[in-house]
Short mmCIF file of C-alpha atoms and ligand atoms in Angstrom, two decimals:
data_model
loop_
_atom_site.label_atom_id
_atom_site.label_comp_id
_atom_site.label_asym_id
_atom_site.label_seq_id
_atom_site.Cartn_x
_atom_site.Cartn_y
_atom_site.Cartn_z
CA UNK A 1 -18.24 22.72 -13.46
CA UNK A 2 -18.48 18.93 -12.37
CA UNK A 3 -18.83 16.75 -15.37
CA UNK A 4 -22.82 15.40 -15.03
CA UNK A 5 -23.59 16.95 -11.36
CA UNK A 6 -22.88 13.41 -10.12
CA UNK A 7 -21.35 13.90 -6.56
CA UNK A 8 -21.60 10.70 -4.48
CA UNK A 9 -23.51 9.77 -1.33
CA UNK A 10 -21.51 10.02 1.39
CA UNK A 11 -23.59 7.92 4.27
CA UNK A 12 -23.75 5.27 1.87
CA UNK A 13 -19.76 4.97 1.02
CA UNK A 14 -19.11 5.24 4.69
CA UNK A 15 -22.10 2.59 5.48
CA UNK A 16 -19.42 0.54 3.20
CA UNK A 17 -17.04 1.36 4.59
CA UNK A 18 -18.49 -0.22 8.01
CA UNK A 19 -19.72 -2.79 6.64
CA UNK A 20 -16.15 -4.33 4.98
CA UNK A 21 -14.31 -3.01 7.89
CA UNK A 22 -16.42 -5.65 10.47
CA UNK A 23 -14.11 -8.49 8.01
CA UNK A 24 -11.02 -8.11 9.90
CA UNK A 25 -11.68 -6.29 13.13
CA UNK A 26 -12.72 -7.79 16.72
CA UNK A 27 -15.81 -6.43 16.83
CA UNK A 28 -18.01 -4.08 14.81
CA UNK A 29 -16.88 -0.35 14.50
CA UNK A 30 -18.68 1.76 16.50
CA UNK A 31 -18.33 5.16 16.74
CA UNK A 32 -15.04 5.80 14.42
CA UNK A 33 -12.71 7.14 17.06
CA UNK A 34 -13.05 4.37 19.56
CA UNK A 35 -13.26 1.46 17.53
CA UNK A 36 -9.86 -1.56 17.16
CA UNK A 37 -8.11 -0.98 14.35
CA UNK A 38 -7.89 -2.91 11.21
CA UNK A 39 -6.41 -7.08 10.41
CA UNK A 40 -7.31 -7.69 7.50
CA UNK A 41 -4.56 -9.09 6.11
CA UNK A 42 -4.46 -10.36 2.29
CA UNK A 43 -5.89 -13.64 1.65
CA UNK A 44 -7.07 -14.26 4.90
CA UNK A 45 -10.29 -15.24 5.62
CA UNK A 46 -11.28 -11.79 6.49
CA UNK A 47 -9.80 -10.50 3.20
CA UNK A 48 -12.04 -13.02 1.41
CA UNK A 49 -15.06 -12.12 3.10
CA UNK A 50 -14.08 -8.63 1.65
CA UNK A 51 -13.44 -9.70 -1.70
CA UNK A 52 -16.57 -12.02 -1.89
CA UNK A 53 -18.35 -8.65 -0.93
CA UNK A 54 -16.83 -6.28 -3.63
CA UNK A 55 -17.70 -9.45 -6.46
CA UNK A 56 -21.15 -9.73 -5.50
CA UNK A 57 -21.57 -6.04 -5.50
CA UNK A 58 -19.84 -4.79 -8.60
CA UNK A 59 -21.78 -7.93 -10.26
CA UNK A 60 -24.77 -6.78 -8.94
CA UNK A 61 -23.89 -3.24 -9.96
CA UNK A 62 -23.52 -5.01 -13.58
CA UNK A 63 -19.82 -5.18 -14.50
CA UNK A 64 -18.14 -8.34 -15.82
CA UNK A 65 -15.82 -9.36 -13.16
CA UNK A 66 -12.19 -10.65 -13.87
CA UNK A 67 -9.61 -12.58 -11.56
CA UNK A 68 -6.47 -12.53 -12.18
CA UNK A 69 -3.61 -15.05 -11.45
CA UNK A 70 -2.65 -13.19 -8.65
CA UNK A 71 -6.02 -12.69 -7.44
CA UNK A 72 -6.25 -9.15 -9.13
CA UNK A 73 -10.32 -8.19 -9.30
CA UNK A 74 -11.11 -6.12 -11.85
CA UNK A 75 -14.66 -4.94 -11.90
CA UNK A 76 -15.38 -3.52 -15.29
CA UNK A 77 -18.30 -1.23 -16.36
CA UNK A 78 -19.22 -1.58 -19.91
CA UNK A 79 -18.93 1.65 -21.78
CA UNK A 80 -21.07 2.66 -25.26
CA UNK A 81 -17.68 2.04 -26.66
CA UNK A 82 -15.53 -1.40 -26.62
CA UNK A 83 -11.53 -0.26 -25.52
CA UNK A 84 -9.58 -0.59 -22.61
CA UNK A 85 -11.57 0.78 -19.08
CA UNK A 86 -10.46 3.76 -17.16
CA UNK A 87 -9.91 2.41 -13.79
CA UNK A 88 -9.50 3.44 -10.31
CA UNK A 89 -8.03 0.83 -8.30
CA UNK A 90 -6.51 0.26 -4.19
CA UNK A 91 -6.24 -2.56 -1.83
CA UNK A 92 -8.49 -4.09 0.76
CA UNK A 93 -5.85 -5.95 2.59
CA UNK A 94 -4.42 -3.96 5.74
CA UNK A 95 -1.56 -3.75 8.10
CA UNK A 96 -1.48 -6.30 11.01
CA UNK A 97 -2.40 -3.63 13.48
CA UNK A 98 -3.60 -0.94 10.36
CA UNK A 99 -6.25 1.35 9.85
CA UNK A 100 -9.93 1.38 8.12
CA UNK A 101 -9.10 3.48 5.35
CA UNK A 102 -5.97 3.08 4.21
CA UNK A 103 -6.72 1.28 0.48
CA UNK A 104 -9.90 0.58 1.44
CA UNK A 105 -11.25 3.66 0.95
CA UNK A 106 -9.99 3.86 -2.75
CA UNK A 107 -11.40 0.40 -3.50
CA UNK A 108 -15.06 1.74 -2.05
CA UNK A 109 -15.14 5.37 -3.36
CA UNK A 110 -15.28 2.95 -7.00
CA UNK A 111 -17.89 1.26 -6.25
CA UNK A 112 -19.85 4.14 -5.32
CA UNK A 113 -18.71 5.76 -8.16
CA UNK A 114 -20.39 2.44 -10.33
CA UNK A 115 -23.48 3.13 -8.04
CA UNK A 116 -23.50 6.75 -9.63
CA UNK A 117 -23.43 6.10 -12.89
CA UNK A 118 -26.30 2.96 -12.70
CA UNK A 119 -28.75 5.58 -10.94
CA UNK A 120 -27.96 8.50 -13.32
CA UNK A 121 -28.56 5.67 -16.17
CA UNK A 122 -25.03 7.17 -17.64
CA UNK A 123 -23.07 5.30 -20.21
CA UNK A 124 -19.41 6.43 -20.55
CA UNK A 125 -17.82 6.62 -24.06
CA UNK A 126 -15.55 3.97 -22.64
CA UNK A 127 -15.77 0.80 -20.16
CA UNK A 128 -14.62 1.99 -16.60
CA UNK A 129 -13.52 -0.05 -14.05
CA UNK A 130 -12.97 -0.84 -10.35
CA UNK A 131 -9.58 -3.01 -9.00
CA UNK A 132 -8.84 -4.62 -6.08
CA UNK A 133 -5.05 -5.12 -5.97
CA UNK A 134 -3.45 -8.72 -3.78
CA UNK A 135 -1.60 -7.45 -0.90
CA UNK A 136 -0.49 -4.12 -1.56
CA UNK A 137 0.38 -4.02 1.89
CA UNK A 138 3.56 -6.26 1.94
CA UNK A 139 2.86 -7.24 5.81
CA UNK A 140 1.47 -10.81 5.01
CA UNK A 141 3.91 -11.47 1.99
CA UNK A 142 7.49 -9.63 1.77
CA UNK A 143 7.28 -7.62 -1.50
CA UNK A 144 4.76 -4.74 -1.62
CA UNK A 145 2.39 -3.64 -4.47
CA UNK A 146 3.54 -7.65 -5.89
CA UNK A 147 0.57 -8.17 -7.69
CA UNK A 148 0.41 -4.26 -9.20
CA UNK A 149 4.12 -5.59 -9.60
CA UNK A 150 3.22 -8.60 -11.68
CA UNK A 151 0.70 -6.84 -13.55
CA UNK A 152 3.31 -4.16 -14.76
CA UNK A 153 5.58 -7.09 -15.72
CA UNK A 154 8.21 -5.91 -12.90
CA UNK A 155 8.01 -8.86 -10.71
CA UNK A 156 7.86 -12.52 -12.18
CA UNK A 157 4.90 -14.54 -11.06
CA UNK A 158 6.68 -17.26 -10.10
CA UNK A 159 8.01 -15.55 -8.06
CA UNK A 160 5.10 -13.91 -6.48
CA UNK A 161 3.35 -17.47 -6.36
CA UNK A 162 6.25 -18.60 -4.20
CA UNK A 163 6.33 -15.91 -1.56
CA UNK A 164 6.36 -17.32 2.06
CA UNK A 165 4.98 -15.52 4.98
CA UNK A 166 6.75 -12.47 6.62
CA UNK A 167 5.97 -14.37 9.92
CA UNK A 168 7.80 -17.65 8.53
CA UNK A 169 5.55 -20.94 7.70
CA UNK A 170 4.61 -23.23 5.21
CA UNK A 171 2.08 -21.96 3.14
CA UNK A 172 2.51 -19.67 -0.15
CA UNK A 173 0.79 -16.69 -2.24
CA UNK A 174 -0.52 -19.01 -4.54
CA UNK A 175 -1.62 -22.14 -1.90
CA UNK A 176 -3.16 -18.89 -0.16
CA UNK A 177 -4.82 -17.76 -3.70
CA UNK A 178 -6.33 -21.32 -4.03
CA UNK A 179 -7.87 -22.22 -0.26
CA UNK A 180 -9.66 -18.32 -1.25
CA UNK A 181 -11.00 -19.07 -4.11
CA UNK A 182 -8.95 -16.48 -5.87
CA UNK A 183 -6.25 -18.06 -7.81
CA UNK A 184 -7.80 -16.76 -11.09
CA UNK A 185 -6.82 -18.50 -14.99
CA UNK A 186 -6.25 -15.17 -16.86
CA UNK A 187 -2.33 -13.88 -16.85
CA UNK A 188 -1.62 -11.03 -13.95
CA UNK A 189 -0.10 -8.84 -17.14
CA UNK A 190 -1.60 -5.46 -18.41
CA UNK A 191 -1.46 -7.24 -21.99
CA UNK A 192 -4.36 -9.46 -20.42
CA UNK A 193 -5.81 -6.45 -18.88
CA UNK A 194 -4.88 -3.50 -19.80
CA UNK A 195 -6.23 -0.09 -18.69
CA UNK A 196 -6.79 3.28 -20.33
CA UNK A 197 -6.08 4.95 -17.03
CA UNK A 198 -5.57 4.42 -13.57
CA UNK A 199 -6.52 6.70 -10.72
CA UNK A 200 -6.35 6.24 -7.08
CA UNK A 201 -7.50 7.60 -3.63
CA UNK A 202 -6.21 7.46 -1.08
CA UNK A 203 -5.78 8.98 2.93
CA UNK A 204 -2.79 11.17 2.41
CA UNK A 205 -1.05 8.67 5.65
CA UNK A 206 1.04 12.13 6.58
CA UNK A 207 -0.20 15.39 8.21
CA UNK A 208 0.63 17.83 5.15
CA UNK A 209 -2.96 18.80 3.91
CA UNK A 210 -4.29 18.78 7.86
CA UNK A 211 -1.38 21.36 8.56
CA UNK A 212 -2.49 23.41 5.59
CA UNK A 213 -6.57 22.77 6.12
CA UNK A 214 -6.56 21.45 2.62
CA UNK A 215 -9.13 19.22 1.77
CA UNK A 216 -7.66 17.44 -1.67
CA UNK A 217 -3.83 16.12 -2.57
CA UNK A 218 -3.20 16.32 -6.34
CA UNK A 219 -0.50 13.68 -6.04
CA UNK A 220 2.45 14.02 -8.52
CA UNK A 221 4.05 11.13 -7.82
CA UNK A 222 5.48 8.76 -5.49
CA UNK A 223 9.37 8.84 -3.45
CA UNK A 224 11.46 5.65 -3.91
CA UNK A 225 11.80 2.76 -1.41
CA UNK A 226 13.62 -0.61 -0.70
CA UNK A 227 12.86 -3.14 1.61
CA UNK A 228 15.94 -5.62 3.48
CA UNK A 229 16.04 -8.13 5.51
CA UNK A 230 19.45 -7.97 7.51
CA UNK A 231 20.60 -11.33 9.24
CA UNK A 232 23.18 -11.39 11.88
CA UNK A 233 24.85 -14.82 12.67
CA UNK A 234 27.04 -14.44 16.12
CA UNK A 235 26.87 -17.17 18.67
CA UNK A 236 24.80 -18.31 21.60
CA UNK A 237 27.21 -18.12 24.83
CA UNK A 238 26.10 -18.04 28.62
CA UNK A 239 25.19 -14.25 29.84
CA UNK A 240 27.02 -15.17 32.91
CA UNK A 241 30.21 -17.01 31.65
CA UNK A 242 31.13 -15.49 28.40
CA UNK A 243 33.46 -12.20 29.35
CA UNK A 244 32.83 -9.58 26.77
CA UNK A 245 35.45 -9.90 24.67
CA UNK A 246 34.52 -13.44 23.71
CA UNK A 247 31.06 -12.59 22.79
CA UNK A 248 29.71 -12.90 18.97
CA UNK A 249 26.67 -10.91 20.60
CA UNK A 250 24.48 -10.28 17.33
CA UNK A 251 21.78 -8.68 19.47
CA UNK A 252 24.32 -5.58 20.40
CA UNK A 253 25.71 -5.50 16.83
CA UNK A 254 21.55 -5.37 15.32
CA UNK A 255 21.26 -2.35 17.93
CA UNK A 256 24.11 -0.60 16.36
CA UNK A 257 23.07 -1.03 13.07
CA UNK A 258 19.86 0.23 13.58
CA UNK A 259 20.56 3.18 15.37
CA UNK A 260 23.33 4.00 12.62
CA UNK A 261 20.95 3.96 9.91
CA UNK A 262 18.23 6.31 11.26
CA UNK A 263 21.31 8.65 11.62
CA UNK A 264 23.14 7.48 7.88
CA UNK A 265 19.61 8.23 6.45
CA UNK A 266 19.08 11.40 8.08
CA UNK A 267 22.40 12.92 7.06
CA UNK A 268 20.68 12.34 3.61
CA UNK A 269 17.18 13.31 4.27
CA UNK A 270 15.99 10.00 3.54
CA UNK A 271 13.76 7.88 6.42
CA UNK A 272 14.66 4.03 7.69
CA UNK A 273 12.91 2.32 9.80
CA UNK A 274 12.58 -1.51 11.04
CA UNK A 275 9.98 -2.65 11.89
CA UNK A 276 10.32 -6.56 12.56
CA UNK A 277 13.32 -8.20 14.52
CA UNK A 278 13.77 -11.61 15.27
CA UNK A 279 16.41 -13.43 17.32
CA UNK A 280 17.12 -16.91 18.31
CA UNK A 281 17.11 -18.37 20.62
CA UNK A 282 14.72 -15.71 23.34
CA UNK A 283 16.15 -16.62 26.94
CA UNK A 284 17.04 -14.71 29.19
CA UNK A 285 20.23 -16.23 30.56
CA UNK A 286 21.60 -16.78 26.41
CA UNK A 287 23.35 -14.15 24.42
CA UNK A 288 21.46 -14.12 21.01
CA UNK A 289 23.80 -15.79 17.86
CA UNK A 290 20.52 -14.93 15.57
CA UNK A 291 19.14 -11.94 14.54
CA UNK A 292 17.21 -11.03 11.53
CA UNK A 293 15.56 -7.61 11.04
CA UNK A 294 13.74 -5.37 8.72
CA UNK A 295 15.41 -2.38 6.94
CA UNK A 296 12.80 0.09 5.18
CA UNK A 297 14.66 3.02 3.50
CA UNK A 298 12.92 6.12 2.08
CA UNK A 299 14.51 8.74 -0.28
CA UNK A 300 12.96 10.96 -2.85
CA UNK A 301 15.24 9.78 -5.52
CA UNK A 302 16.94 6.80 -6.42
CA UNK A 303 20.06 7.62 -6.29
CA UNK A 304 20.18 8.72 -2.81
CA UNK A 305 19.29 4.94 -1.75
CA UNK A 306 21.48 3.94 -4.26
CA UNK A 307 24.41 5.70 -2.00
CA UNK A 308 22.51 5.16 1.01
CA UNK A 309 22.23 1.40 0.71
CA UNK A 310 26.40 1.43 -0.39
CA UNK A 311 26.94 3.04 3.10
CA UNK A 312 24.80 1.11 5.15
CA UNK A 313 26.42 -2.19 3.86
CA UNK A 314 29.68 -0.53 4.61
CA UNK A 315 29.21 0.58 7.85
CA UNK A 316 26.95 -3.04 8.96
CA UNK A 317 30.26 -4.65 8.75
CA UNK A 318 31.95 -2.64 10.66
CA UNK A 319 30.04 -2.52 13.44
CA UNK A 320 30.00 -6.33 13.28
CA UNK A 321 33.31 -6.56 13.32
CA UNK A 322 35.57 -7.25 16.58
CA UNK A 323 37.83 -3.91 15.91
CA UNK A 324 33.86 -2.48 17.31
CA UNK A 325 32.47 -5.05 19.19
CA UNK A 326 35.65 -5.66 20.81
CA UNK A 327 34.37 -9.20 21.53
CA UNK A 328 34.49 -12.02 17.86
CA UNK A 329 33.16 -11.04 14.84
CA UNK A 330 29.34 -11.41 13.84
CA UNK A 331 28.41 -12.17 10.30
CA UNK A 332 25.97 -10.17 8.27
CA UNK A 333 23.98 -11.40 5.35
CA UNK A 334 21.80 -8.84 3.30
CA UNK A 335 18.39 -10.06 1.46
CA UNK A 336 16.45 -7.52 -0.77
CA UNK A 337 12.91 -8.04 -0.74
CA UNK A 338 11.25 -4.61 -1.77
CA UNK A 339 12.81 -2.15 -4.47
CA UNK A 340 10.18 0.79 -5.60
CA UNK A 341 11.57 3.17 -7.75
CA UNK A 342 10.60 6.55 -7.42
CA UNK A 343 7.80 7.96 -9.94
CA UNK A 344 6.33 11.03 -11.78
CA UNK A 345 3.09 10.27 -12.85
CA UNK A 346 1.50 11.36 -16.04
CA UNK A 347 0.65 15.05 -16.88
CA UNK A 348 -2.43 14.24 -18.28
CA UNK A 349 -3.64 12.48 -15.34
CA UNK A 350 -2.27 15.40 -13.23
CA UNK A 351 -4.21 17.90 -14.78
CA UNK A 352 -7.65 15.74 -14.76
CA UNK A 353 -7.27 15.70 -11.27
CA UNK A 354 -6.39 19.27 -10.46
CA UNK A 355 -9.60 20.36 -13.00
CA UNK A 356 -11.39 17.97 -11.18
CA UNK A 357 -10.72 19.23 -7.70
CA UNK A 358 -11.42 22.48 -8.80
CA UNK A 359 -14.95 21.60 -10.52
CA UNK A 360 -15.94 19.68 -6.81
CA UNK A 361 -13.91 22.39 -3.92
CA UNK A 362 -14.43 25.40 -6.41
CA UNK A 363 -11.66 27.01 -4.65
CA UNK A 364 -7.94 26.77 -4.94
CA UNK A 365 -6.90 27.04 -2.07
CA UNK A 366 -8.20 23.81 -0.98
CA UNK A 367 -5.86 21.58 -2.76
CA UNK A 368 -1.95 21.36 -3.48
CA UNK A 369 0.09 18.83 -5.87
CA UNK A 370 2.41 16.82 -3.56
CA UNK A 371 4.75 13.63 -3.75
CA UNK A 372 3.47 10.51 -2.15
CA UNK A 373 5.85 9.42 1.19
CA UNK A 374 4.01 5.96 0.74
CA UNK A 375 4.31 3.32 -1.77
CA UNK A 376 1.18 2.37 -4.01
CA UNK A 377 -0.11 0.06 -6.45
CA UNK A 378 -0.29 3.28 -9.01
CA UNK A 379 3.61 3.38 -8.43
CA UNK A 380 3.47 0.26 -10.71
CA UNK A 381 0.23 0.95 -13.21
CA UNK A 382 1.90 4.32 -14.11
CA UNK A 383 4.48 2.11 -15.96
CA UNK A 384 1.71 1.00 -18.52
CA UNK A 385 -1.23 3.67 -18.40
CA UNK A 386 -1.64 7.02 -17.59
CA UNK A 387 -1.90 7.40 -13.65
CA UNK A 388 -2.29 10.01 -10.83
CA UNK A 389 -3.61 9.41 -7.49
CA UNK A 390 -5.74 12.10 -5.21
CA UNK A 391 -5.42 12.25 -1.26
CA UNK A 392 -7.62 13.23 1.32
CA UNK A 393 -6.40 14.21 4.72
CA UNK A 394 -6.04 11.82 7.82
CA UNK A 395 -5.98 13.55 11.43
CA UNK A 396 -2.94 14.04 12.85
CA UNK A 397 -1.36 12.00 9.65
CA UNK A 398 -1.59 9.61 11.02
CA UNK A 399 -1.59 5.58 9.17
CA UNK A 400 -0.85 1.95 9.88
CA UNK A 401 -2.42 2.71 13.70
CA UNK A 402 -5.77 1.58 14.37
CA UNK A 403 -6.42 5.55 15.12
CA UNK A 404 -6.32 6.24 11.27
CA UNK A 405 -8.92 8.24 10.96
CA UNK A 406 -10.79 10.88 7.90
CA UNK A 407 -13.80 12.34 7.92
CA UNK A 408 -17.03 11.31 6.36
CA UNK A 409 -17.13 14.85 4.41
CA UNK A 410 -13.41 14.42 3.41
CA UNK A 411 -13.80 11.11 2.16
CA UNK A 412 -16.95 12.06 -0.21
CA UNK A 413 -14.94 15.03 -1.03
CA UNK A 414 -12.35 12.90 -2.13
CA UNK A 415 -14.47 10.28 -3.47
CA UNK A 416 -16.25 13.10 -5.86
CA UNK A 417 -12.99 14.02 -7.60
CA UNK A 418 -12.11 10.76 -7.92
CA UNK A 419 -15.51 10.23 -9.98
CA UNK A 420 -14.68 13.73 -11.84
CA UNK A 421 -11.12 12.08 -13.03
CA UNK A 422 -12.80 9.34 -14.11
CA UNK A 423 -15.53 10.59 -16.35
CA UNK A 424 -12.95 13.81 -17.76
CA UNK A 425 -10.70 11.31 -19.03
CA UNK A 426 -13.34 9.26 -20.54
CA UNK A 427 -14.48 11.98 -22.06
CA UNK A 428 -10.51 13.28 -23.42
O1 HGY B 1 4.98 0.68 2.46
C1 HGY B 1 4.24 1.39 1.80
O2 HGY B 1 4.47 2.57 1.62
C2 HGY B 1 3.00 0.82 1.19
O3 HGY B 1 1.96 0.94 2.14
N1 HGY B 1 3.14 -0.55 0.80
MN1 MN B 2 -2.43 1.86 1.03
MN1 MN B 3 -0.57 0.92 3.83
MN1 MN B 4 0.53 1.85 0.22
#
């Protein structure tokens, strides 16, 4: 049985979810399959108009609100008891082009959770809590999860301060932090804030549990990724003068490359992708000597991208060199910006979840325990509290498209065992 009978209100998470999705969209959503998609990208004015919502709200809700040096909110409930709050925590930033759940969802299924507990007048043994992690996303700023990833004390914030913009340009993280508002004076460490717990939901971004009419994901953990960026220095020649074998044509080597590593990764069931590509200098009549472009690579294990990264360098330099392009060699210059390790998250957490989706479905067959394709900020709170994350299904799987879509029933569904993790573990 459901700890309390508290299931939440479903019109009223997804009236929130309207009403934060008009920050960061052309117009305001109308009916949910038609609408633009999502650009709300972190610390952007949209984003603060979304993070001055959720501070107002969880104030007015009466937590104590805390911002981190990275712009980390932390909405905290008191509980009878003073310790460290059992959280539940996502992202409000979103892809360029993204959807209106992805993160979002997570971040407002806690604050109707807080509304829950204030109308039930129900204390919890112990505080619980509400975060809003700074770009999670990676689009705006190159590393992903970076402020989970300060928090965890896995990425220095220096060096998360420093980070310029994916698109190139002049301002930082932290200038961004300050124009917002949000550059916060406590430390962006779980020593400053640490948590008792940390549970997540999220849209599931893949079409598993819509394949298998499952309603709940009892995630187990998380598969590893790395982010490059790949620069290719050739030279700009005349499209009309320069024969082919005196060509330094980066933009033929970066088509190589890119096709080889969908194949290198397949061969080891891993993904790659890349999703940005630049070159200089964009005429028509100029063979490109610049190229830089994206390299996302996907692997259950570390290992694999260990040995998949080794072969990709190898075979990059081969196809930039003249024995392939038959033409001068083309340089190649590797930058890591992303490394996620894969996870396991925590038993305990586990099996709240998978009680807790049995107290709200009442039927096992609705749910399944499955590893996350996509990164998350619980890939970096599991390394200092106990963490699991539940997902609800998207149609089609589909995420990062302004057609990401769930339905108002599977979000509350997901929303209520979100709540149930929440108050089970409080009351471990
Ligand atoms: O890329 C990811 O999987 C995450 O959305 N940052
Ligand atoms: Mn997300
Ligand atoms: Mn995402
Ligand atoms: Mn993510």
């Amino acid at each position: 049985q459901s700890v309390g009978g508290f299931t939440v209100n479903q019109d009223r998470l997804m009236n929130d979810l309207h009403r934060t999705c008009k920050w960061g969209t052309g117009k305001r959503w109308g009916s949910l399959d038609t609408e633009t998609g999502m650009s709300r990208l972190s610390l952007s004015d949209s984003d603060k108009k979304a993070r001055d919502w959720f501070v107002e709200t969880t104030m007015a809700l009466g937590c104590s609100v805390t911002i981190d040096e990275m712009g980390n909110v932390f909405a905290i409930r008191p509980g009878r008891n003073v310790g460290p709050p059992t959280c539940v925590g996502s992202h409000l930033d979103t892809q360029p082009s993204g959807g209106r759940y992805d993160g979002i969802l997570g971040v407002l299924a806690g604050v109707e959770m807080l509304r829950i507990l204030n109308e039930r007048d129900a204390r919890t043994h112990f505080p619980v809590g509400v975060v809003n992690w700074t770009n999670e996303e990676g689009a705006r700023f190159p590393i992903s999860m970076v402020s989970s990833g300060v928090w965890a004390g896995e990425v220095p914030v220096e060096t998360a301060h420093g980070l310029r913009e994916v698109r190139g340009g002049t301002v930082t993280m932290r200038s961004e932090l300050e124009r917002i508002g949000y550059l916060g004076s406590v430390p962006a460490s779980h020593t400053s804030m640490p948590m008792a717990a940390h549970f997540e939901l999220h849209i599931e971004q893949g079409p598993i549990l819509e394949n298998h009419k499952q309603k709940i994901g009892i995630v187990t953990g998380v598969q590893a990724y790395r982010w490059y960026t790949v620069q290719l220095t050739g030279r700009d020649a005349h499209t009309g003068t320069t024969p082919f074998d005196a060509r330094a044509d980066a933009m033929l080597a970066a088509c190589r490359m890119i096709a080889c590593s969908h194949d290198l990764a397949a061969k080891h069931s891993a993904l790659a992708s890349t999703g940005i590509l630049t070159l200089t200098p964009g005429s028509v009549n100029t063979i490109p000597g610049q190229v830089k472009f994206s390299l996302d690579i996907r692997a259950t294990s570390d290992a694999t991208l260990e040995t998949l990264e080794a072969e990709l360098k190898a075979e990059f330099s081969r196809l930039a060199s003249k024995d392939v392009t038959k033409g001068l060699d083309v340089s190649v210059t590797w930058q890591t910006d992303t490394i996620s390790p894969a996870v396991d998250f925590h038993p305990s957490c586990i099996e709240t979840v998978r009680a807790s989706a049995l107290s709200v479905t009442g039927d096992t067959s609705l749910f399944r325990e499955m590893v996350s394709g996509a990164g998350h900020d619980s890939v970096y709170t599991s390394r200092h509290c106990p963490t699991s994350m539940i997902f609800v299904p998207c149609r089609n799987g589909v995420s990062h498209n302004p057609e990401e879509f769930a339905k108002a029933e599977d979000c509350a569904t997901g929303a209520d065992v979100l709540m149930q993790s929440v108050l089970r573990f409080d009351h471990l």
